[in-house]
Coordinates of C-alpha atoms and ligand atoms in Angstrom, one line a residue:
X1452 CA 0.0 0.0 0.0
X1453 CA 1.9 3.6 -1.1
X1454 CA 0.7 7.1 0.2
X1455 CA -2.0 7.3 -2.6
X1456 CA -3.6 4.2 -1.9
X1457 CA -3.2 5.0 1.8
X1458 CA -5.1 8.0 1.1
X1459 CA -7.9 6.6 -0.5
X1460 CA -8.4 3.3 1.9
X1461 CA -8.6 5.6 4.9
X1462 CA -11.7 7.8 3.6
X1463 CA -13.0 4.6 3.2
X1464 CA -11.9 3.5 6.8
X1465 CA -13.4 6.6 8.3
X1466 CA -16.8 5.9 6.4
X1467 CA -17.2 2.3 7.6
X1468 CA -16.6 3.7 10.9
X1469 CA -18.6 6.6 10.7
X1470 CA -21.3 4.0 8.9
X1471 CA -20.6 1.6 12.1
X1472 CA -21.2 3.6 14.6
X1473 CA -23.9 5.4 13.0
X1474 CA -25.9 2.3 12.5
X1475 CA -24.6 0.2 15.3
X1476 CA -28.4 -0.4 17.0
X1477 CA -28.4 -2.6 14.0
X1478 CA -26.6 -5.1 14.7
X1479 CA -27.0 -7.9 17.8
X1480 CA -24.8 -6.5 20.3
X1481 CA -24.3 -9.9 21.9
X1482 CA -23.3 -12.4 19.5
X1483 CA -24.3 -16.0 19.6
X1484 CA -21.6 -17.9 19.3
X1485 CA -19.9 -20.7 20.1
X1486 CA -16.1 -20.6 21.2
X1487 CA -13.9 -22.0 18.2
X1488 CA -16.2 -20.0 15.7
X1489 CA -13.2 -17.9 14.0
X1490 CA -10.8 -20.8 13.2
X1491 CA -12.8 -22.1 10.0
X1492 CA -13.3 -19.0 8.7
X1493 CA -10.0 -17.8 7.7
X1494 CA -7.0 -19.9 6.4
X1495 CA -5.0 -22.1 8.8
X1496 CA -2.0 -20.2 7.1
X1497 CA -0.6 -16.8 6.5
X1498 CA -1.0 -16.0 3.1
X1499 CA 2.4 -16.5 0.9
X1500 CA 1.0 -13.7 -1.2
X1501 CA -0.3 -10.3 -0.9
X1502 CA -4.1 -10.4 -1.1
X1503 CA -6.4 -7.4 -1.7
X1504 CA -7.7 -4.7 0.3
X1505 CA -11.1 -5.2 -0.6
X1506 CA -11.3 -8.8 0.7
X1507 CA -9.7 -7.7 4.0
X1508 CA -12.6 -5.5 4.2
X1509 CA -15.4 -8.2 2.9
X1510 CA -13.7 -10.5 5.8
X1511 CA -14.3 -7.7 8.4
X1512 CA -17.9 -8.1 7.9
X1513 CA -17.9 -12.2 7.4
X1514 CA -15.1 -12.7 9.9
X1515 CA -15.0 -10.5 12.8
X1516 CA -18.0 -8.9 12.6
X1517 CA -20.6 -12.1 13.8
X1518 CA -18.0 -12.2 16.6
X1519 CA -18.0 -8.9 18.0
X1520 CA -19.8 -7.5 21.2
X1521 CA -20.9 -4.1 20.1
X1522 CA -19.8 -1.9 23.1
X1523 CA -20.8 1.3 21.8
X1524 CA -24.6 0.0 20.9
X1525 CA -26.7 1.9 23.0
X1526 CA -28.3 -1.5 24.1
X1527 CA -25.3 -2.4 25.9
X1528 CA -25.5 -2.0 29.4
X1529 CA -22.9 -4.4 31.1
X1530 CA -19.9 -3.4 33.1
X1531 CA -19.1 -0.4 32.9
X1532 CA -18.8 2.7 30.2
X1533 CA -15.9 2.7 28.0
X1534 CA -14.9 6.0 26.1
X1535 CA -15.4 6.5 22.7
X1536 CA -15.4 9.6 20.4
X1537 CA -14.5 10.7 17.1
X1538 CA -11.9 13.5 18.2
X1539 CA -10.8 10.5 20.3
X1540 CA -10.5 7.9 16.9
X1541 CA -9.1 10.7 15.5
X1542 CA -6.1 11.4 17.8
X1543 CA -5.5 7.7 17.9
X1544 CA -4.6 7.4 14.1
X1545 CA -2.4 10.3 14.3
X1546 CA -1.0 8.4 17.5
X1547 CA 0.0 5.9 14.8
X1548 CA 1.2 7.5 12.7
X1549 CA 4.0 9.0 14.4
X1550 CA 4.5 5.5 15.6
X1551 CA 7.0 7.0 18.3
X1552 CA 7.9 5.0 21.5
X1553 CA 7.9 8.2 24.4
X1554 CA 10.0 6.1 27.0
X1555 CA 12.4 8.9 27.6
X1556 CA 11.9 12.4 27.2
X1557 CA 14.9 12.4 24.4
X1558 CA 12.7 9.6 22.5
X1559 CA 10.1 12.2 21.7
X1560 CA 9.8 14.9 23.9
X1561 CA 6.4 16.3 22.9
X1562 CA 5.0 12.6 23.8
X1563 CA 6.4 12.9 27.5
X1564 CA 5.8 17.0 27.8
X1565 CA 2.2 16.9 26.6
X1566 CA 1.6 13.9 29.0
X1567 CA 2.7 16.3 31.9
X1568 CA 0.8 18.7 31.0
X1569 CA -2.5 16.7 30.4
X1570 CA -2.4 15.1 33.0
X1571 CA -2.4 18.5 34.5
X1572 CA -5.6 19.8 32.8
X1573 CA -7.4 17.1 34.3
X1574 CA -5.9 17.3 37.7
X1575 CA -7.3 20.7 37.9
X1576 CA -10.9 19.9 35.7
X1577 CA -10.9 17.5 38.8
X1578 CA -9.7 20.3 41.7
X1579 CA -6.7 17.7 43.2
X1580 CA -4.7 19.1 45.1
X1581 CA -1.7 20.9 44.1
X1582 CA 0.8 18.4 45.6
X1583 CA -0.5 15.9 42.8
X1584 CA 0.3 18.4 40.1
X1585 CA 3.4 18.5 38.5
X1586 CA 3.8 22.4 38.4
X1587 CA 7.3 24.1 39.4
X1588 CA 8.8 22.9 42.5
X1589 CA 5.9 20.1 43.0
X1590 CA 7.0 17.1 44.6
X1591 CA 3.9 15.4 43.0
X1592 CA 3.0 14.6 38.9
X1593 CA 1.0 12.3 37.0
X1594 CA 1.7 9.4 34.2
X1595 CA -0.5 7.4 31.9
X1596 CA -1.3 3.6 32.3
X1597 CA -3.1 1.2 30.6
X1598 CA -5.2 0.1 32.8
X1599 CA -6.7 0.7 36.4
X1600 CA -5.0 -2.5 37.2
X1601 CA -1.4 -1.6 36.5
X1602 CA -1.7 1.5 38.1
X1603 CA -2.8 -0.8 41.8
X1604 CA 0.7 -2.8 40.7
X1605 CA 2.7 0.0 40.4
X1606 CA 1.9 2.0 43.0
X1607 CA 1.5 -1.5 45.5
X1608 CA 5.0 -2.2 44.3
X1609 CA 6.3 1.6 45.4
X1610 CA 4.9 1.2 48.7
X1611 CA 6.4 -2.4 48.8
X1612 CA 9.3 -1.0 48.2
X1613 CA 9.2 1.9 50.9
X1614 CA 8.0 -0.1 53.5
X1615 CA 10.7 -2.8 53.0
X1616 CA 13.1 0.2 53.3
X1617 CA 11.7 1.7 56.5
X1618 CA 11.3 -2.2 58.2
X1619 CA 14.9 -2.9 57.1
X1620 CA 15.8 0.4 59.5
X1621 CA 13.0 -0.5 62.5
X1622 CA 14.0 -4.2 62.3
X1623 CA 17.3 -4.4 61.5
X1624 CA 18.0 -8.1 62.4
X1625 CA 15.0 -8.6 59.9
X1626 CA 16.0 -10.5 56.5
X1627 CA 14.3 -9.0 53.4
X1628 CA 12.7 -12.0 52.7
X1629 CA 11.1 -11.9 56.6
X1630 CA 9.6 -8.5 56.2
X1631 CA 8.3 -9.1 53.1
X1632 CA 6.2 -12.0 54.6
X1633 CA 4.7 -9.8 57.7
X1634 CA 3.6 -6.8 54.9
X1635 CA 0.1 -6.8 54.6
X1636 CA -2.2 -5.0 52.2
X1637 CA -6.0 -4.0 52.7
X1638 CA -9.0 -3.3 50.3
X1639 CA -12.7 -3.6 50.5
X1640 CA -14.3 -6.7 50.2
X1641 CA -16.4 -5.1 47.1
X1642 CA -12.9 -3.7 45.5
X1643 CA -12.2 -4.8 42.0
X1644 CA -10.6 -8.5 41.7
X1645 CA -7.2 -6.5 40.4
X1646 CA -6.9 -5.2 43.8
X1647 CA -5.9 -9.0 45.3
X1648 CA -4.2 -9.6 41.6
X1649 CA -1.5 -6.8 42.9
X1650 CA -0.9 -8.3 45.9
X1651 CA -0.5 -11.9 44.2
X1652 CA 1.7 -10.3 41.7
X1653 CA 3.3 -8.2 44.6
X1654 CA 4.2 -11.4 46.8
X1655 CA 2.1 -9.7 49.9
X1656 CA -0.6 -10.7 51.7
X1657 CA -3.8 -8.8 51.8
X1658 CA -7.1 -8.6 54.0
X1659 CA -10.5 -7.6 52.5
X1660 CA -11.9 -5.0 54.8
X1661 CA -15.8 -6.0 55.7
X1662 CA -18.2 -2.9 54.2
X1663 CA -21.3 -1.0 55.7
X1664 CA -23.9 -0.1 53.0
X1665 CA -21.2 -1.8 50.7
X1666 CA -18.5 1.1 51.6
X1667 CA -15.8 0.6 54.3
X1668 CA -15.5 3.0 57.1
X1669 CA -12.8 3.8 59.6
X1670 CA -13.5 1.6 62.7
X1671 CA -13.9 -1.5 60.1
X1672 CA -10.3 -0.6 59.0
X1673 CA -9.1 0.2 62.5
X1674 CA -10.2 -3.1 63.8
X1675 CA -8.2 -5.2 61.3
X1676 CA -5.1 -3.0 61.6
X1677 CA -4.8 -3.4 65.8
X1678 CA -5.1 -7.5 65.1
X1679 CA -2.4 -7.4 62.6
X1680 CA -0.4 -5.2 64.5
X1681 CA -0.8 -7.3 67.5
X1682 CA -0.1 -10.4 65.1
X1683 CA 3.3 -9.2 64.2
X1684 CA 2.2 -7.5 60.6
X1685 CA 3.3 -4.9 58.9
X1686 CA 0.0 -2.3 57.3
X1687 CA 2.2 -0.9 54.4
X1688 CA -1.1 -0.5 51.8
X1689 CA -4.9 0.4 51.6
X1690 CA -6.3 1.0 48.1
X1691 CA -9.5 2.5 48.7
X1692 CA -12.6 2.8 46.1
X1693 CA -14.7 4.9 44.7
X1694 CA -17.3 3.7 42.8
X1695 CA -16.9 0.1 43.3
X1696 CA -17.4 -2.2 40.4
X1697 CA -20.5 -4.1 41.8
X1698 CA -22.7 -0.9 43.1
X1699 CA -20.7 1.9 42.4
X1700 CA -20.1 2.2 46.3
X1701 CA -17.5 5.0 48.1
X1702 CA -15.4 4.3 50.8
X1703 CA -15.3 7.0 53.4
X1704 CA -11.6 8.1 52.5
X1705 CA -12.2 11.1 54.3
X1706 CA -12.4 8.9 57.6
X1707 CA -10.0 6.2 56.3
X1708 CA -7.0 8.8 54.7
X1709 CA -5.9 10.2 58.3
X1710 CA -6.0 6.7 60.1
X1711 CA -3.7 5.6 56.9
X1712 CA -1.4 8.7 57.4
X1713 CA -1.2 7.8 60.9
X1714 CA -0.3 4.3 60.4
X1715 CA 2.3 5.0 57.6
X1716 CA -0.1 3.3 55.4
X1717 CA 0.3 4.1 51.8
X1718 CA -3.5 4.6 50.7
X1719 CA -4.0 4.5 46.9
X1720 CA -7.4 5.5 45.4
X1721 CA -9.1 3.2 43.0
X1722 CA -11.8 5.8 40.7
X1723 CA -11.6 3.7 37.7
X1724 CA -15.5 4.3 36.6
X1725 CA -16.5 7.0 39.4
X1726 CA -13.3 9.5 39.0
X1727 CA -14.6 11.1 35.3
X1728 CA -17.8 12.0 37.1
X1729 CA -15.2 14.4 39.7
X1730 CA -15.1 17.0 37.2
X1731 CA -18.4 17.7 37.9
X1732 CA -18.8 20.1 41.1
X1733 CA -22.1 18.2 42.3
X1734 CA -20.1 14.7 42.5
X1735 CA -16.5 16.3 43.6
X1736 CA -17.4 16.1 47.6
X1737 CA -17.1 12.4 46.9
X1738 CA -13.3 12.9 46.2
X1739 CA -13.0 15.0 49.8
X1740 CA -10.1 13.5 51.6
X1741 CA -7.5 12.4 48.4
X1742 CA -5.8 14.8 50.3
X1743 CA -4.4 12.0 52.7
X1744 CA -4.0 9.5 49.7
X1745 CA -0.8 8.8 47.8
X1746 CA -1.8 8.0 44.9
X1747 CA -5.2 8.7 42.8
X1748 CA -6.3 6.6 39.7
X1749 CA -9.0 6.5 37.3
X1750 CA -9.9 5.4 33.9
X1751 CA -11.0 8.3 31.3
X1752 CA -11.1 5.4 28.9
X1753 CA -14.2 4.3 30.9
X1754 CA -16.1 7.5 31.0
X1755 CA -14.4 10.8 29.9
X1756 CA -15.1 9.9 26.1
X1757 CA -11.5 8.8 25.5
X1758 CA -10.5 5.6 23.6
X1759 CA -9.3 2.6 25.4
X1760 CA -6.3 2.8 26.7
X1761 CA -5.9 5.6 28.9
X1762 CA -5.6 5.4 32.8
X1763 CA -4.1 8.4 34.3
X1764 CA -2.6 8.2 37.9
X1765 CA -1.6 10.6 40.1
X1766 CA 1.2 10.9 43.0
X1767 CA 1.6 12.7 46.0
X1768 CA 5.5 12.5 45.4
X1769 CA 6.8 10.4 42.3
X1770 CA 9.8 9.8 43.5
X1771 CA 8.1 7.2 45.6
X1772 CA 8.0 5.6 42.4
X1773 CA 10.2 6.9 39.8
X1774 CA 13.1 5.8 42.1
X1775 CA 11.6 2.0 43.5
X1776 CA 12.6 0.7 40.2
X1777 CA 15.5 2.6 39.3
X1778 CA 18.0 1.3 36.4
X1779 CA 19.5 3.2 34.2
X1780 CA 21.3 1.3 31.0
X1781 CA 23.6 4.0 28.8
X1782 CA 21.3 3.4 25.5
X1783 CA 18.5 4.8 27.2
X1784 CA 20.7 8.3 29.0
X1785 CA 20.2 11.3 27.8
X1786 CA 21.5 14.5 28.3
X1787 CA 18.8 16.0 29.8
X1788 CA 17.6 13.8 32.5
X1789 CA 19.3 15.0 35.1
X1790 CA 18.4 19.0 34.2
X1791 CA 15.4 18.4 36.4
X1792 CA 13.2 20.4 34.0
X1793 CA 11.6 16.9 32.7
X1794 CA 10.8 13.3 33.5
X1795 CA 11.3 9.8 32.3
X1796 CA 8.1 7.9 32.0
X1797 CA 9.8 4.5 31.7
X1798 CA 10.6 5.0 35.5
X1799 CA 6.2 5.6 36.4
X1800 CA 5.5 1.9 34.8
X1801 CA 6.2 -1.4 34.4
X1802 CA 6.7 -1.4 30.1
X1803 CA 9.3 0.4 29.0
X1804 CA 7.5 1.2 25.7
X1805 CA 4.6 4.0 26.1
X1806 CA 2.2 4.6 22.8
X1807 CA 1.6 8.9 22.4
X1808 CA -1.4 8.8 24.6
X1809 CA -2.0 11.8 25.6
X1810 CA -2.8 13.3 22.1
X1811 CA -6.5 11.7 22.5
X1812 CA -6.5 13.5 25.9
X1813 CA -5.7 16.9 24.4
X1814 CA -8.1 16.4 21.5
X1815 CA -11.1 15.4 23.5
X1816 CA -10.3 18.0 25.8
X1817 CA -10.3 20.7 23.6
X1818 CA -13.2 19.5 21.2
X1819 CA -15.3 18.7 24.0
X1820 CA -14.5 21.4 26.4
X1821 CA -14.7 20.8 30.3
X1822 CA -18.6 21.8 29.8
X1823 CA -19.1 19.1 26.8
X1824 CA -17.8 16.2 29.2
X1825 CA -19.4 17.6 32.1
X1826 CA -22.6 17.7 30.0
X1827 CA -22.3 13.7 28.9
X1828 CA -21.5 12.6 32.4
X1829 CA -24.5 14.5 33.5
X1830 CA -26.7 13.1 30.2
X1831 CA -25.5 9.5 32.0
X1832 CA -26.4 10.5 35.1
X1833 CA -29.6 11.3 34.2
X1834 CA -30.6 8.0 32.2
X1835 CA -29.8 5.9 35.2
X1836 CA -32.1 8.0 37.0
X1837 CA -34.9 7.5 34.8
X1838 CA -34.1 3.7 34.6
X1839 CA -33.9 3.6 38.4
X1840 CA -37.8 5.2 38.5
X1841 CA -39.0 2.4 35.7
X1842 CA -38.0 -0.2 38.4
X1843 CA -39.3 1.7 41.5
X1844 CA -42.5 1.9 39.6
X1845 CA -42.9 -1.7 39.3
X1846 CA -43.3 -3.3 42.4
X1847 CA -42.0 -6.8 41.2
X1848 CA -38.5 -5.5 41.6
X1849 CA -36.2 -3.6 44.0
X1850 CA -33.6 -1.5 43.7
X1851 CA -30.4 -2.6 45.7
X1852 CA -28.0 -0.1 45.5
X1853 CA -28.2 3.8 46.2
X1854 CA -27.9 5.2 42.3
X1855 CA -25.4 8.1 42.9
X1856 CA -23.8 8.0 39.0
X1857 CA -24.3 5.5 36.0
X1858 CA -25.1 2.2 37.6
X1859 CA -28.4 0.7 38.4
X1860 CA -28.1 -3.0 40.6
X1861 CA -31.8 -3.5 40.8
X1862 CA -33.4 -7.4 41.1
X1863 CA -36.8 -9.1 41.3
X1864 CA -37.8 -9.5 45.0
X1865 CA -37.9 -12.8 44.5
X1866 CA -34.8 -16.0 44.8
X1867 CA -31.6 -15.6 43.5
X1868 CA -32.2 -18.5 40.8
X1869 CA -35.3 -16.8 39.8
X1870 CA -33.3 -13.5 38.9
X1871 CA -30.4 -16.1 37.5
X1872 CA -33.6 -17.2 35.1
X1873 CA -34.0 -13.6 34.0
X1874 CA -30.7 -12.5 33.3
X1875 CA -30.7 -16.1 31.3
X1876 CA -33.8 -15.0 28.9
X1877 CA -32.3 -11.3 29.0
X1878 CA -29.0 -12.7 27.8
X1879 CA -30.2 -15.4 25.4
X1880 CA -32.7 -12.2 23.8
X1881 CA -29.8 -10.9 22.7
X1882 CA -31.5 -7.4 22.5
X1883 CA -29.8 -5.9 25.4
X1884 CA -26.6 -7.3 27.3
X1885 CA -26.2 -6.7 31.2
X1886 CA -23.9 -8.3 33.5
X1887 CA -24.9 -9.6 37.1
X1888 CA -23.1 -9.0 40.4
X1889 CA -23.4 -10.7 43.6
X1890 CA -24.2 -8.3 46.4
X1891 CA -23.8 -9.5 49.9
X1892 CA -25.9 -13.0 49.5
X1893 CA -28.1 -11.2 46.5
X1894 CA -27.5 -11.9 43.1
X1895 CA -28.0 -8.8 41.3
X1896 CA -28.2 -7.6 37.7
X1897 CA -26.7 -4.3 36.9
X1898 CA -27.7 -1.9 34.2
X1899 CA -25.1 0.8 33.5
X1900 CA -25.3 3.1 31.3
X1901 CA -22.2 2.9 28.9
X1902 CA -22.4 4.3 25.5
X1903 CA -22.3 8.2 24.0
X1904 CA -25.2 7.2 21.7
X1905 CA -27.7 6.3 24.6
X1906 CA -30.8 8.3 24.3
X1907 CA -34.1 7.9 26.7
X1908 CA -35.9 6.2 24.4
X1909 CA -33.2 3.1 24.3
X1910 CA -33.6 2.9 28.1
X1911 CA -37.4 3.1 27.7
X1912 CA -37.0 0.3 25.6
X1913 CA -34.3 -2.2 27.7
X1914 CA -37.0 -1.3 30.1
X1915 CA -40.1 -2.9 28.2
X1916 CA -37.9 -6.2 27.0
X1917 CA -37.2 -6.5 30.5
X1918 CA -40.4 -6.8 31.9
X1919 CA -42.1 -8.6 28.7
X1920 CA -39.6 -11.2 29.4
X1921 CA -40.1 -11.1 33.4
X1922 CA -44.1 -12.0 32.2
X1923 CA -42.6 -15.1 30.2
X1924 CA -40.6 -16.1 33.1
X1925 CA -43.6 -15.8 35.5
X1926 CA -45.9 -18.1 32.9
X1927 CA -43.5 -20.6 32.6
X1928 CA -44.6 -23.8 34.1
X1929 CA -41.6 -24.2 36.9
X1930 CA -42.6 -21.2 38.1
Ligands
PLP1483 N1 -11.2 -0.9 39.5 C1 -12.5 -0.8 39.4 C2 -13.3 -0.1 40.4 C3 -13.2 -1.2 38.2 O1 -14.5 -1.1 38.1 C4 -12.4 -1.9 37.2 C5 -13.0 -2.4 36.0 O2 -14.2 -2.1 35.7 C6 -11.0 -2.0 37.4 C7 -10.5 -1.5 38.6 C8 -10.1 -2.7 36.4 O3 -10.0 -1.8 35.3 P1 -8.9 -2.1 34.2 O4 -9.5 -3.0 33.2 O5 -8.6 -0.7 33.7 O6 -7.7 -2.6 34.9

């Protein structure tokens, strides 16, 4: 393929998308499939040959296609958002195009200084505090990740890192290898499975913290950290949640950040859905007390209209983990990394490659403006309020969850296998797709509100397939 041809392919590329996306309500948005499906449909071999562009593109549609779950359909209502935009798309393909790989500033320094500075913007659309920003003479900054999940590891490995250092001074007859097994790490009991993942990774143990109203509190915390004390532990690491996965619950870091600072417990927030909603005034009191934490994280790749991959991460001083992981091999020096006027993302992360990221931020930033994406979080908002008053209305079901953002966990007041049978026929209707979640000893279904084309009339709709299947599910003969 040459420039001309390049050229020509990607207007068409931009008008399947454009086509896509335009008439995604089209297509089933959860396939029916069974695993295996892809193998006989394409050759068991590269091809020898080129072959042409058009039967890519006809393979698309036979090929991958049928095997897609369409995220973006507004019928899609599992998990939780995930960003999409065309200013977003658009930033991404110029993201490849440059192809560069930002791990040092000298390896493209408009990839590490816009970074900086985007991460920046949002610290501010969010009101952090100053310490996180990475303004002259800050001790603070922020970096993009992947994924909510790395940015648990990295900073669980930083405080790993500090605490064995501080033990190794306390306890000096202590071997490494001893205080590593006396460091223990807390979360919630409702925090995302990646929480206990970093610990696995991170060789530590780690205690789920028992929730009230699905949120923990102070004295919850407290109680663990005096038996582990008394046990011979070492607390080195909370990572708190906001806007847990399950019900989109908050834990009361404003009660739980001072008893951490106390305790020389690193506390890490975990935002990943919750923390795009922050740049709205009405939902920043949830974010009161990330003054105490260490380290902030959320997704905007889940709800701030930005393409997948983009977790940004914040920290209270970076050298906590810039210098954990420290090596420094001659092919990667520079001349300016020691000037102290900018920074080396392949010391915030575990890769040492880093895609051009922050070009979707600054594009969706600027197209959008802060009142745009404050306007689509409160459009969200709103949908999951009027979905929360269809199921209030009907007095077959109950709402389990308080409904602060995007998330409704509502169920039949009925047995767990009897809202196991609905989320079956919902599922095997293939005309909306939700996810269940267990909550305490309920099994729940959630309805979250996830993509930029949902409109009232689509939830009006999910509404009426729910409850026309809830009356087959009454009339059938088991029941
Ligand atoms: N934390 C929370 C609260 C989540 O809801 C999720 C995913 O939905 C994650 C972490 C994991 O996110 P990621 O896939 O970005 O690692």
């Amino acid at each position: 393929m040459d420039a001309a041809e390049f050229r020509r392919r990607g207007r068409e590329m931009i008008d399947y998308m454009a086509n896509y996306l335009e008439n995604i309500e089209q297509r089933v948005v959860y396939p029916d499939l069974e695993p295996g499906y892809l193998r006989p449909l394409i050759p068991s071999e590269a091809p020898l040959e080129p072959e042409a562009y058009d039967d890519i593109m006809k393979d698309v549609e036979r090929v991958i296609m049928p095997g897609v779950v369409h995220w973006n359909s507004p019928y899609f209502y599992a998990y939780f958002a995930v960003g999409s935009s065309y200013p977003s798309m658009l930033a991404d393909m110029l993201c490849g195009a440059l192809g560069c790989v930002g791990f040092t500033w000298a390896a493209s320094p408009a990839c590490t200084e816009l970074e900086t500075v985007m991460l920046d913007w949002l610290g501010k659309m969010l009101h952090l505090p100053e310490c996180f920003l990475a303004g002259a003479g800050s001790h603070g900054g922020g970096v993009i990740q992947g994924t909510a999940s790395e940015s648990t590891l990295v900073t669980l490995l930083a405080a790993r890192s500090k605490a064995i250092q501080q033990a190794k001074i306390s306890y000096p007859e202590k071997s490494e290898g001893e205080i590593l097994s006396k460091l223990m790490s807390y979360t919630s009991e409702q925090a995302h499975s990646s929480v206990e993942r970093a610990a696995l990774l991170g060789g530590v143990k780690v205690r789920k913290v028992p929730t009230d109203n699905y949120a923990v509190r102070k004295d919850m915390l407290k109680k663990m950290l005096v038996e582990d004390k008394a046990a011979g532990f070492i607390p080195f690491y909370f990572c708190a949640t906001l806007g847990t996965t399950s019900s989109c619950a908050f834990d009361k870091i404003a009660e739980l950040g001072p008893i951490c600072n106390e305790e020389n417990i690193w506390m890490h927030i975990d935002a990943a859905y919750a923390g795009s909603a922050f740049i709205c005034p009405e939902f920043r009191p949830l974010l009161n007390g990330v003054e105490f934490a260490d380290s902030f994280n959320f997704s905007p790749h889940k709800w701030l209209l930005i393409n997948f991959d983009c977790s940004t991460l914040w920290l209270k001083k970076r050298t906590d983990l810039t210098e954990a992981f420290n090596v420094d091999p001659l092919y990667l020096k520079h001349e300016n990394q020691d000037s102290g006027l900018t920074t080396d993302y392949r010391h915030w992360q575990i890769p040492l490659g880093r895609r051009f990221r922050s070009l979707k931020m600054w594009f969706v930033f600027r197209m959008y403006g802060v009142q745009g994406l404050q306007a689509h979080i409160r459009k969200q908002v709103m949908l999951a309020k009027e979905f929360e008053s269809l199921v209030r209305a009907d007095k077959r079901f109950e709402i389990c969850a308080e409904v602060i953002m995007g998330l409704v966990c509502f169920r039949l007041k009925d047995s767990n296998e009897l809202n196991q049978k609905l989320l079956k026929k919902i599922t095997e209707s293939r005309v909306i797709h939700l996810v269940p979640c267990q909550l305490y000893d309920k099994f729940v279904l959630r309805f979250a509100i996830c993509a930029r084309a949902t409109e009232s009339h689509h939830i009006q709709s999910a509404w009426r397939r729910i409850t026309q299947l809830t009356v087959e599910l009454f009339q059938e003969p088991s029941q």
